Short mmCIF file of C-alpha atoms in Angstrom, two decimals:
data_model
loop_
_atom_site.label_atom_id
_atom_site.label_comp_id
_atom_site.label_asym_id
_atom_site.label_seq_id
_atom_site.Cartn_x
_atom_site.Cartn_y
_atom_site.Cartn_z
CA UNK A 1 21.29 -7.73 17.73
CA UNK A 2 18.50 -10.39 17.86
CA UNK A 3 15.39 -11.05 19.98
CA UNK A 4 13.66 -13.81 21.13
CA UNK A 5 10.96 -14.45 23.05
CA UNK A 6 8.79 -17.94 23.80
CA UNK A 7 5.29 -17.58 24.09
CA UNK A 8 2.59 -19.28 26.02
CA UNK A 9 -0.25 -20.05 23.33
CA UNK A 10 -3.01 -20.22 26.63
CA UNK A 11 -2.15 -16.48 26.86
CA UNK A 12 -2.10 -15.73 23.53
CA UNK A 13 -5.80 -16.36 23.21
CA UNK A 14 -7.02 -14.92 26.32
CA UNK A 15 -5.25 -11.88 25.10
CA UNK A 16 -7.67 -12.03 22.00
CA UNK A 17 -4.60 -12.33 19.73
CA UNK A 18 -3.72 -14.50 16.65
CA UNK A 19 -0.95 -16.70 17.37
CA UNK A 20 0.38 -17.12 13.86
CA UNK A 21 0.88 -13.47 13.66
CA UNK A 22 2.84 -12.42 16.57
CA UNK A 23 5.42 -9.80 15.73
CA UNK A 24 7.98 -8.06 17.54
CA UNK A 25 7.74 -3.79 17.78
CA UNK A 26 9.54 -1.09 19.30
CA UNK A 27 8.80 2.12 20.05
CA UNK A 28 10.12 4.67 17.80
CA UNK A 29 11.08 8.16 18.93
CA UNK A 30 7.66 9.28 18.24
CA UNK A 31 6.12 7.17 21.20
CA UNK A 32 4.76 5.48 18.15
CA UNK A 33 4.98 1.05 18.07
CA UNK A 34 7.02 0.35 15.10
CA UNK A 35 7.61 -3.10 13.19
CA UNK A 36 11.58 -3.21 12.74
CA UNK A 37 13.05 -2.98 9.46
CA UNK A 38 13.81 -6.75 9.37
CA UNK A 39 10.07 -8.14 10.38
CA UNK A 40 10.00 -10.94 12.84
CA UNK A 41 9.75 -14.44 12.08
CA UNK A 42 7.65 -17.26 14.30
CA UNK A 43 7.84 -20.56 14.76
CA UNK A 44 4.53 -22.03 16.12
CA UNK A 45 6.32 -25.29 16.78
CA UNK A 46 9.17 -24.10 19.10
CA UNK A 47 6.56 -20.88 19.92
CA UNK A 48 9.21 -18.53 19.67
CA UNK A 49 9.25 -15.04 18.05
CA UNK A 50 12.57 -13.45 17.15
CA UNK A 51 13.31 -10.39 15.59
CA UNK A 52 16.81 -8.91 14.30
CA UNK A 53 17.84 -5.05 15.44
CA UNK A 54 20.25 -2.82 15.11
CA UNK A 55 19.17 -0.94 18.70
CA UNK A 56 17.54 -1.40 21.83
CA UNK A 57 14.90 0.40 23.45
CA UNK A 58 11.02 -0.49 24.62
CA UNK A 59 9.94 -3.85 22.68
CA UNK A 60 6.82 -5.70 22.70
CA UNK A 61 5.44 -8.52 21.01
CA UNK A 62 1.98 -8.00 19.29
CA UNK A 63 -0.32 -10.21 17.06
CA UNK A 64 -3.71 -9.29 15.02
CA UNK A 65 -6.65 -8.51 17.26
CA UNK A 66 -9.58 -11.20 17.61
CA UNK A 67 -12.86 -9.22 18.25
CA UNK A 68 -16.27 -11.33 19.15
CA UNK A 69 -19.74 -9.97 18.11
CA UNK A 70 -22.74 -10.33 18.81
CA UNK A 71 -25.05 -10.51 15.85
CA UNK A 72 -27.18 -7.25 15.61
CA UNK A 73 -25.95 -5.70 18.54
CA UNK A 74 -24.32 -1.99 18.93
CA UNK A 75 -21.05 -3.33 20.71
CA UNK A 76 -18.99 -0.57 22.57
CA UNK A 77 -15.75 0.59 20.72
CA UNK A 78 -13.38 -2.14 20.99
CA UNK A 79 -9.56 -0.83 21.39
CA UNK A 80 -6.56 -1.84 20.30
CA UNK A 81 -3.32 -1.27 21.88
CA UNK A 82 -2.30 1.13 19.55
CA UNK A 83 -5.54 3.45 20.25
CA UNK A 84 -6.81 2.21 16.83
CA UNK A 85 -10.78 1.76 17.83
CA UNK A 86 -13.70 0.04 16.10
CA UNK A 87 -17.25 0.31 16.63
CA UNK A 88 -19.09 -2.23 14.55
CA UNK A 89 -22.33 -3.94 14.20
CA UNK A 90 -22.62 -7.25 12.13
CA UNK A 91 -25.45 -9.83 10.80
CA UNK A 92 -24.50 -12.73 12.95
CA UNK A 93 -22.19 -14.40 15.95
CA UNK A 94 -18.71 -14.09 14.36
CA UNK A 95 -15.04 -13.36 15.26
CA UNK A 96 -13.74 -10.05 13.37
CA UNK A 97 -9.67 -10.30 12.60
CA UNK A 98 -7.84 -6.91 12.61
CA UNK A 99 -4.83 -7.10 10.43
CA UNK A 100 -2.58 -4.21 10.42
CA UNK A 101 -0.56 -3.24 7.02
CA UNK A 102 2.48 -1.65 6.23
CA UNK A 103 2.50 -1.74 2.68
CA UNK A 104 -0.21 -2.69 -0.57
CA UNK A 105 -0.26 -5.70 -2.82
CA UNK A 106 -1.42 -3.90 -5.42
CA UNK A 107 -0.57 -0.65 -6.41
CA UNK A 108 -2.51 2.53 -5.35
CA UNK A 109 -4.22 4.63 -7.95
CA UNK A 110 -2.12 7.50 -9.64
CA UNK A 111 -1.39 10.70 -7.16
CA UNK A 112 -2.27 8.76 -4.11
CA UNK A 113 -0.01 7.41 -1.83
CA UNK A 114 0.17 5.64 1.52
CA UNK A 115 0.03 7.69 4.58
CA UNK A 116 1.45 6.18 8.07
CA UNK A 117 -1.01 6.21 10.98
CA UNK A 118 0.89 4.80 13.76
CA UNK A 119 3.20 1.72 12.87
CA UNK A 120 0.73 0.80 9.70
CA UNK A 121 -0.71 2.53 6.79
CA UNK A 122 -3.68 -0.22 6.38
CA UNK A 123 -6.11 -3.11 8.06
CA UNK A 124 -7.40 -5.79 6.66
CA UNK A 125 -10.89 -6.68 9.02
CA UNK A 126 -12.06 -9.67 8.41
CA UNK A 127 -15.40 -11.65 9.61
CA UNK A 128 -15.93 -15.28 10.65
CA UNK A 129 -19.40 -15.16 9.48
CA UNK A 130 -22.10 -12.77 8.02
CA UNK A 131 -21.47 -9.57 7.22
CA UNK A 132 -20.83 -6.09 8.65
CA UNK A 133 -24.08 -3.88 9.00
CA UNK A 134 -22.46 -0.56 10.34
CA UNK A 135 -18.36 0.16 11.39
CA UNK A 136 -16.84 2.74 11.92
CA UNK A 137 -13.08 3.25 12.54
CA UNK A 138 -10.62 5.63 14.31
CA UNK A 139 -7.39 4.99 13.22
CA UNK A 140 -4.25 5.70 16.10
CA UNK A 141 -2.61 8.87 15.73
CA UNK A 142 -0.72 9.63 12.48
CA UNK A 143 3.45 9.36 12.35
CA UNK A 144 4.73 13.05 12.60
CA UNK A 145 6.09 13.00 8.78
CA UNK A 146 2.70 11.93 7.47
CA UNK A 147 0.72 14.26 9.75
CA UNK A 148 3.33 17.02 8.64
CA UNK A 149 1.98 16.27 5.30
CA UNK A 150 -1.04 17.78 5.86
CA UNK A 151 0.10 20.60 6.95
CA UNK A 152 1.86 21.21 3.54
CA UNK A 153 -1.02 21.33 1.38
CA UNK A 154 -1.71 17.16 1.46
CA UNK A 155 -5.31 16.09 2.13
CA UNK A 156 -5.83 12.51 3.75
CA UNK A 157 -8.04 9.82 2.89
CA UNK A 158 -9.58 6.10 2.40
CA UNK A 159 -9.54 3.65 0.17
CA UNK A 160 -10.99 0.32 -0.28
CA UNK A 161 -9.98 -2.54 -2.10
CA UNK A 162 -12.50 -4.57 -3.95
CA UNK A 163 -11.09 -7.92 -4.38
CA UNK A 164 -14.15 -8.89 -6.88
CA UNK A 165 -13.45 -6.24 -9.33
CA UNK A 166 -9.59 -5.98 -8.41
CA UNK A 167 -9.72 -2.09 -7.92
CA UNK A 168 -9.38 0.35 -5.35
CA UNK A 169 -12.78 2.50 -4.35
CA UNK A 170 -12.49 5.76 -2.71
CA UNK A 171 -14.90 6.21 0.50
CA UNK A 172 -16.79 9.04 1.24
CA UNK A 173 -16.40 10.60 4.00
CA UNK A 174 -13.43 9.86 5.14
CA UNK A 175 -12.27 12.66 8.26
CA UNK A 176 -8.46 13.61 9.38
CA UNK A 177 -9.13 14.92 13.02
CA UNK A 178 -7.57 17.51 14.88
CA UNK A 179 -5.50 14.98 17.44
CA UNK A 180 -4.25 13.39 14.06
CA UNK A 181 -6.30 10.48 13.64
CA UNK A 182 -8.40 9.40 10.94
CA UNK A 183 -12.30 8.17 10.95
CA UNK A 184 -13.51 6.45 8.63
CA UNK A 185 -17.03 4.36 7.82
CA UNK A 186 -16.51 1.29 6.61
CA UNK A 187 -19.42 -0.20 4.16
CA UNK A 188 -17.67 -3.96 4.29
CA UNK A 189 -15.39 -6.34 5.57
CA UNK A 190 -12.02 -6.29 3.19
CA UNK A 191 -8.55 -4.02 3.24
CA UNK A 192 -8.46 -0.05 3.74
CA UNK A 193 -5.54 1.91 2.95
CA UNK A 194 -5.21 5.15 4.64
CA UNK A 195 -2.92 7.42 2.07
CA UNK A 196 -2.73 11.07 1.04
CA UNK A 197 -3.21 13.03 -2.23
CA UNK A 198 -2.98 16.75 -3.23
CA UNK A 199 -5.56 19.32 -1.29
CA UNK A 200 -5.04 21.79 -4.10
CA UNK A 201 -5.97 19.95 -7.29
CA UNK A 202 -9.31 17.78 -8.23
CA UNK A 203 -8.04 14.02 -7.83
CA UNK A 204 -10.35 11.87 -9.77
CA UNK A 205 -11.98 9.14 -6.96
CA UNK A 206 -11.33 5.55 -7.82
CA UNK A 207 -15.09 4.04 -8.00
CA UNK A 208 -16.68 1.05 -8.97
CA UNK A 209 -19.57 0.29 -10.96
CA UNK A 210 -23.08 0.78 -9.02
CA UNK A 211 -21.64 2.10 -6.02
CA UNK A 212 -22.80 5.27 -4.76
CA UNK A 213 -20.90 8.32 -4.85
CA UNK A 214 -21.58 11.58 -3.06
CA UNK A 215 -21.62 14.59 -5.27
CA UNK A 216 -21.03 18.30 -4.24
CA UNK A 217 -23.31 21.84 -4.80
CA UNK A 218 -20.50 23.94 -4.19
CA UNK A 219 -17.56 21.93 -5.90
CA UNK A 220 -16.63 19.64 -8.97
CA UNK A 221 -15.94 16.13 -8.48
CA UNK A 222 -13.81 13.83 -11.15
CA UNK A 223 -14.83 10.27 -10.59
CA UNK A 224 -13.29 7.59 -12.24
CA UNK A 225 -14.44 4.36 -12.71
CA UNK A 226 -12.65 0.95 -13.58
CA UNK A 227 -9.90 1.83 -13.40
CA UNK A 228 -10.64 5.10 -15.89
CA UNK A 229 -12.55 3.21 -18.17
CA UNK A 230 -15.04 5.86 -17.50
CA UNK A 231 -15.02 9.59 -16.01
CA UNK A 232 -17.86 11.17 -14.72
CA UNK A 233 -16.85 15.17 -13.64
CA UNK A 234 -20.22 16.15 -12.14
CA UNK A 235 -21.06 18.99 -9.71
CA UNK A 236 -25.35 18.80 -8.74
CA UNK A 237 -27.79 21.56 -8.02
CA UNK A 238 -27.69 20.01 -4.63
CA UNK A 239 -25.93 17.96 -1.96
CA UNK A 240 -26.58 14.45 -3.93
CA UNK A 241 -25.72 11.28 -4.81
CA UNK A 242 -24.60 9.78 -8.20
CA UNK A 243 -24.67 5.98 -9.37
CA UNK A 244 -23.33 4.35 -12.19
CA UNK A 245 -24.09 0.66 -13.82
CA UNK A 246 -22.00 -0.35 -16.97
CA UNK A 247 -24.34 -2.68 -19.01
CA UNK A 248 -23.42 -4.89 -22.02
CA UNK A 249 -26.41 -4.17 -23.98
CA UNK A 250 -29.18 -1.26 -24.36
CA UNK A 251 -33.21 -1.60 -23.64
CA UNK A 252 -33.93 -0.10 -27.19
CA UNK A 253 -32.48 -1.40 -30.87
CA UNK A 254 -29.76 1.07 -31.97
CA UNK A 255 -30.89 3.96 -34.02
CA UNK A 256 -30.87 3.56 -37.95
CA UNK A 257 -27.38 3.42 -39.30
CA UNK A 258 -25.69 2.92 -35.97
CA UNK A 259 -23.44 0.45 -34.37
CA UNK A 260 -23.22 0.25 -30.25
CA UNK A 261 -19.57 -1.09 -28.95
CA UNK A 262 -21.43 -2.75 -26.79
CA UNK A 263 -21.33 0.00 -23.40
CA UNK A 264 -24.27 1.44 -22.29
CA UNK A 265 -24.30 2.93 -19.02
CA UNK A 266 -26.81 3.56 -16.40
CA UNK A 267 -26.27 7.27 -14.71
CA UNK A 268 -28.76 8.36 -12.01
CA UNK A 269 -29.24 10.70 -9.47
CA UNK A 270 -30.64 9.99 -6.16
CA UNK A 271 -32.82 13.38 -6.66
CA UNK A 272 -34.72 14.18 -9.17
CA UNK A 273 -32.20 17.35 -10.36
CA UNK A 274 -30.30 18.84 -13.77
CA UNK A 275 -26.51 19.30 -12.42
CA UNK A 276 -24.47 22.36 -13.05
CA UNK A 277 -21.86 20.55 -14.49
CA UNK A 278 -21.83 17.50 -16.19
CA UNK A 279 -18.84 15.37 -18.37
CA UNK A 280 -18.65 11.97 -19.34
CA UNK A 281 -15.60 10.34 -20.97
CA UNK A 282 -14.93 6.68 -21.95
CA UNK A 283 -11.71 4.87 -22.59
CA UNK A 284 -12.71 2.85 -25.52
CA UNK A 285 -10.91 -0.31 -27.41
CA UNK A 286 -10.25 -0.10 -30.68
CA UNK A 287 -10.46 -4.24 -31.34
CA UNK A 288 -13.80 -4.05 -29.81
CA UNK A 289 -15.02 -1.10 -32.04
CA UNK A 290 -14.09 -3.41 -35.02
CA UNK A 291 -15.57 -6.32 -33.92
CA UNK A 292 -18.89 -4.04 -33.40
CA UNK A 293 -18.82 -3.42 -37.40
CA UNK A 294 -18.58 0.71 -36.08
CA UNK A 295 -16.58 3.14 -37.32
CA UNK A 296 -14.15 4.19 -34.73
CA UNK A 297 -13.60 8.20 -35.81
CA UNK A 298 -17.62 8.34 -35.94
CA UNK A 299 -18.11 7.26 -31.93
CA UNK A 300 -20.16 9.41 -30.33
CA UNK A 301 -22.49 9.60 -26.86
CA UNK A 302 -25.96 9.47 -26.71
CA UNK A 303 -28.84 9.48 -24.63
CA UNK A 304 -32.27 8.16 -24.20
CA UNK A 305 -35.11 10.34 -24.06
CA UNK A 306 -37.86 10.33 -21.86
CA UNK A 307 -40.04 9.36 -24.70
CA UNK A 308 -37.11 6.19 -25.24
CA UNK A 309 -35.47 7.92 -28.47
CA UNK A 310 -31.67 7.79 -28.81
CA UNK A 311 -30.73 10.97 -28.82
CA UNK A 312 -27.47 13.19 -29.20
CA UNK A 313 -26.41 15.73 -26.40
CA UNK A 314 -27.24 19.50 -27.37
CA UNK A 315 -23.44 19.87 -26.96
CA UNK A 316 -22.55 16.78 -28.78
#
């Protein structure tokens, strides 16, 4: 079977949709709007959307949301036809773009994977101009499998994709509600993925360098950053906050009789607090331990004191 339908591009925009990205959907037997398994295809000359199917039942023709702000203003949640709803507050005049996602360009971190709120599992928001000062985001109702999931021992959650430093980063915070959706508070503009990853094992959390991460009193986090260049398993004293910078180079000469490889990193607190638990491991390359002149079995952490003295951890 095949679809078509020819659009009028006047109401296209007073809809507040993007005309290059009409689709076709149906809804499933969920209640739930669904891109078919074939995608739709658009010609902007003709202005015609068609779409291939192998069934009929209640079809509509959608295309990514066009929101205008105001800059500085608290606007009142905007909502999408699919119930997904966005509060947000940004630095100037600009049009925000709401791209739904079915699938990821680039891979998801190990034991996470992509969890189905309504017909996508991601949105790209994009701004016209400035940049986003507060947004927060409740996601449409998840698919029955994925919400099922939960149910069966899965935890659900966030990620962000950095496009600077290529990575995903996990965001705090993150809540599955009890009417199935997900909110979420978005720091920036760029692509979320909503996915799922075991509720009954410690899942290290994708991070970036010298981004924030919030750290537990009552449980131990794994954090991972780049990629698992570097793991940080840290529970505080306190509810807290933990930051880490990578640097290239140290603010004191190397002791006597030491090489650095040339990765220092910056760990702090957002208290002033000891933590009850505290691990640091680093992914090193071997090339780059010979180019440092340093003996790779001899590698070794340390510290600098408060008196600015390298020093070696009591527990080595």
């Amino acid at each position: 079977g095949e679809i078509k339908y020819k659009y009028d591009s006047t109401a296209v925009a007073a809809a507040g949709a993007i005309e290059a990205s009409l689709r076709f959907m149906y809804k499933n037997n969920e209640s739930v709007w669904t891109a078919p398994d074939g995608g739709s295809t658009i010609d902007v000359s003709t202005k015609v959307v068609t779409a291939t199917t192998t069934h009929f039942s209640e079809w509509g023709v959608f295309g990514d949301a066009i929101i205008s702000i105001t800059a500085n203003t608290n606007h009142a949640p905007f909502e999408l036809a699919d119930g997904t709803k966005l509060i947000l507050k940004g630095t100037a005049d600009a049009q925000v773009i709401i791209t739904p996602k079915i699938s990821v360009s680039v891979n998801l971190p190990a034991n996470f994977f992509l969890f189905k709120v309504a017909s996508y599992s991601g949105l790209n928001i994009s701004l016209s101009a400035g940049t986003i000062i507060k947004a927060n985001l409740t996601t449409s109702p998840a698919s029955v499998t994925a919400a099922a999931s939960i149910a069966t021992g899965m935890q659900a959650a966030c990620l962000r994709f950095d496009a600077e430093a290529n990575i995903y980063t996990y965001i705090d915070g993150a809540t599955y509600n009890a009417d199935k959706t997900m909110t979420v508070d978005l720091p920036k503009a760029g692509f979320y993925a909503f996915v799922s990853a075991s509720a009954s094992v410690s899942i290290p959390l994708p991070t970036i360098y010298a981004e924030a991460r919030v750290t537990s009193s009552t449980s131990v986090k794994t954090i991972s950053y780049a990629g698992g260049e570097l793991t940080l398993v840290v529970q505080t004293a306190t509810d807290d906050e933990i930051t880490c910078t990578k640097k290239s180079n140290g603010t004191k000469a190397d002791p006597a009789h030491k090489k650095n490889i040339g990765a220092f990193f910056d760990i702090e607190l957002g208290k002033n607090e000891k933590v009850k638990k505290g691990e640091i491991e680093y992914k090193y390359d071997s090339d780059a331990v010979a180019a440092a002149g340093a003996s790779e079995t001899s590698l070794r952490f340390m510290y600098k004191s408060t008196d600015g003295i390298w020093t070696a951890p009591d527990g080595g």
